[in-house]
mmCIF file of C-alpha atoms and ligand atoms in Angstrom:
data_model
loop_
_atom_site.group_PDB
_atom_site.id
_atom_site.type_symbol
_atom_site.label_atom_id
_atom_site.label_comp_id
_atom_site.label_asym_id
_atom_site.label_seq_id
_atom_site.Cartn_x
_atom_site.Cartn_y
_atom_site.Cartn_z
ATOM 1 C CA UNK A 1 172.400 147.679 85.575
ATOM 2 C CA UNK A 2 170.271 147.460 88.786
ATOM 3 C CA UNK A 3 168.791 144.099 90.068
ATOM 4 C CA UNK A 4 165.350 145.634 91.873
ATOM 5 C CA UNK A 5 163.473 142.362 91.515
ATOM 6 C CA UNK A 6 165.761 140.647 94.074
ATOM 7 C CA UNK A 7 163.040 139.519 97.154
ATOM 8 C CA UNK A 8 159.775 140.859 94.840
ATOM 9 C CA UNK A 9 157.777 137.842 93.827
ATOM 10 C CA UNK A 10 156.655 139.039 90.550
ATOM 11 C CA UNK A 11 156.732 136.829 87.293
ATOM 12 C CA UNK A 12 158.555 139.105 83.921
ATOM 13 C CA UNK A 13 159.124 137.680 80.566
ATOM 14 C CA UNK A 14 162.565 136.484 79.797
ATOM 15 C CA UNK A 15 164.618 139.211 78.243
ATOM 16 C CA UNK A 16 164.438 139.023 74.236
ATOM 17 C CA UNK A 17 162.014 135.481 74.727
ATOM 18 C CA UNK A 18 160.717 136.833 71.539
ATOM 19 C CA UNK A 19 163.718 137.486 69.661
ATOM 20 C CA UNK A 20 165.185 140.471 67.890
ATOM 21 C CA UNK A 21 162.789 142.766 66.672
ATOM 22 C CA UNK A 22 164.031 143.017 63.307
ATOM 23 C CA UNK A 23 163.355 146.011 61.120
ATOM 24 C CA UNK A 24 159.527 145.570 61.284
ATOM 25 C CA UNK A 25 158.732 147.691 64.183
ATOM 26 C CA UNK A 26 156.455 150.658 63.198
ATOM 27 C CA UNK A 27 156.745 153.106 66.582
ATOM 28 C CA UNK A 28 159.508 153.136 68.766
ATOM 29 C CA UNK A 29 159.485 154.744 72.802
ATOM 30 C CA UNK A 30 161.507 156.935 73.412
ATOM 31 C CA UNK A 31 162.011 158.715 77.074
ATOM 32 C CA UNK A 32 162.195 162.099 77.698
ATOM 33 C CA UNK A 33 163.951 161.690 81.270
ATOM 34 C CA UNK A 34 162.876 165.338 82.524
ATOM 35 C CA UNK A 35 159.421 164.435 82.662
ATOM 36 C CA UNK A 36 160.433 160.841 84.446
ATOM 37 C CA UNK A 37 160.340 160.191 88.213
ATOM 38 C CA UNK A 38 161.759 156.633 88.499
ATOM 39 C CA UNK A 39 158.707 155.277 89.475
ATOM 40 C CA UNK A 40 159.575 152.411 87.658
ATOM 41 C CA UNK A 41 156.014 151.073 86.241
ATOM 42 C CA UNK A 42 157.886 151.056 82.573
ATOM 43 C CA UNK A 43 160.264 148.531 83.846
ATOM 44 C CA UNK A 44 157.542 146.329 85.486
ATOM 45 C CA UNK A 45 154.769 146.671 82.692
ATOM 46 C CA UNK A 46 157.000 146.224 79.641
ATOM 47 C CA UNK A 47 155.957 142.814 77.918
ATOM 48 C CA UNK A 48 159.878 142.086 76.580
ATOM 49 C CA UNK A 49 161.272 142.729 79.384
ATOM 50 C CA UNK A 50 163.372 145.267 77.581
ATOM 51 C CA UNK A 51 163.574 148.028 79.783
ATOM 52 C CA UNK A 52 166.615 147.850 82.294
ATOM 53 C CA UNK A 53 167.277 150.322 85.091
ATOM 54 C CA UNK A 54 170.359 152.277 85.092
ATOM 55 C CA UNK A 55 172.692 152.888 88.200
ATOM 56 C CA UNK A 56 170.925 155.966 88.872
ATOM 57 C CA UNK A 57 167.769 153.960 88.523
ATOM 58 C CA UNK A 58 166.269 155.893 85.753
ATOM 59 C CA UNK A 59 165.055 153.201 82.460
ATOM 60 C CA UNK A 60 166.738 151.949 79.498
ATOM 61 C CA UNK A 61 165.167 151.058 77.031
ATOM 62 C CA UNK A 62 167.135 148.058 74.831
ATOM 63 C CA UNK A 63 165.651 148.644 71.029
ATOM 64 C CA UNK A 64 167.271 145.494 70.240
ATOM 65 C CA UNK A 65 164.512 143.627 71.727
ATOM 66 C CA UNK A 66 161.210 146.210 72.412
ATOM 67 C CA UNK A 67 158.834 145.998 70.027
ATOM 68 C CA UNK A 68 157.144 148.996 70.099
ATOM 69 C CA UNK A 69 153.565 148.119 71.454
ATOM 70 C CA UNK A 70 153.631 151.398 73.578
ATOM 71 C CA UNK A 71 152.501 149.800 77.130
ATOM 72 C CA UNK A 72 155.238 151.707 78.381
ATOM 73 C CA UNK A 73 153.850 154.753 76.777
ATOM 74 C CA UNK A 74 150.459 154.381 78.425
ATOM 75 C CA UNK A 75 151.459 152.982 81.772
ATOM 76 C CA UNK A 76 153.744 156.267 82.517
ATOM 77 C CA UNK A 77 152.027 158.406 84.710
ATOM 78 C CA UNK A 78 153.851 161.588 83.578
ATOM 79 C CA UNK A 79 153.881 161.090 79.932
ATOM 80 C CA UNK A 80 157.365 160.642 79.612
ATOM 81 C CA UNK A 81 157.520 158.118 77.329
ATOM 82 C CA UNK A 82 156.750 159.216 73.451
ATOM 83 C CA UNK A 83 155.966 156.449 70.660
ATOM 84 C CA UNK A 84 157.946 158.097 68.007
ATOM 85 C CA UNK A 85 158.031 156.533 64.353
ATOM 86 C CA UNK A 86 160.741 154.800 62.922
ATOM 87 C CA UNK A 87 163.195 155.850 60.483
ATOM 88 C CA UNK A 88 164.208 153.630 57.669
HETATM 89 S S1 LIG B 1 157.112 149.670 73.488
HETATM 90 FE FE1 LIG B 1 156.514 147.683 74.428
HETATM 91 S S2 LIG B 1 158.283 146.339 74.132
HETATM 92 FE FE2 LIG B 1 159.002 148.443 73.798
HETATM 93 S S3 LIG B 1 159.823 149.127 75.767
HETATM 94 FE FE3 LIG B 1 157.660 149.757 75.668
HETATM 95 S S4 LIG B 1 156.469 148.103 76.638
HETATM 96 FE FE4 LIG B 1 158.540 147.300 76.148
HETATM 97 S S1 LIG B 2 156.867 154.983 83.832
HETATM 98 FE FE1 LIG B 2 157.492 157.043 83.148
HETATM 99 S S2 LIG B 2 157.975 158.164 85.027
HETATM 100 FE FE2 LIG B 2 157.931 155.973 85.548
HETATM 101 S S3 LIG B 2 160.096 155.289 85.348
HETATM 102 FE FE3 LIG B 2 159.064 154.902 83.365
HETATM 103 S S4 LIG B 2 159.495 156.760 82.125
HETATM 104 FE FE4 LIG B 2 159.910 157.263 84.273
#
């Protein structure tokens, strides 16, 4: 995973500060990475702090922790994030 906060003075929630989601999420994101242009607002906007960048600096998103409030989904310029529905 890549580091890009190193020297940027921004305050992000601690990773999972809100614990696991559990099987209670309703809507999950889910990128579709032809439409994405690493412009990284996902990674800065999401309130878990469960979106990680990859080596080739596109997102990750870690469904252990997101809890599918879809401020990813709305920050994305391109619409490359989808709020799909869960599966149980
Ligand atoms: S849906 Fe919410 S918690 Fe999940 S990755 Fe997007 S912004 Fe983060
Ligand atoms: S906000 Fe959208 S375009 Fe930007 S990095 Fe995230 S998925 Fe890619």
């Amino acid at each position: 995973m890549v580091n890009v906060q190193e020297g940027i003075p921004i305050a992000r929630p601690k990773i999972g500060s809100s614990g696991f989601t559990g099987s209670w999420r309703i809507t999950k994101p889910v990128i579709h990475y032809d439409a994405c242009t690493k412009c990284r607002l996902c990674y800065f906007y999401c309130v878990e702090n469960s979106i990680d960048l990859q080596q080739d600096l596109y997102p990750k998103i870690d469904y252990d922790f997101c809890k599918g409030c879809g401020v990813c989904a709305d920050v994305c310029p391109t619409k490359a994030i989808e709020m799909v529905r869960e599966v149980k």
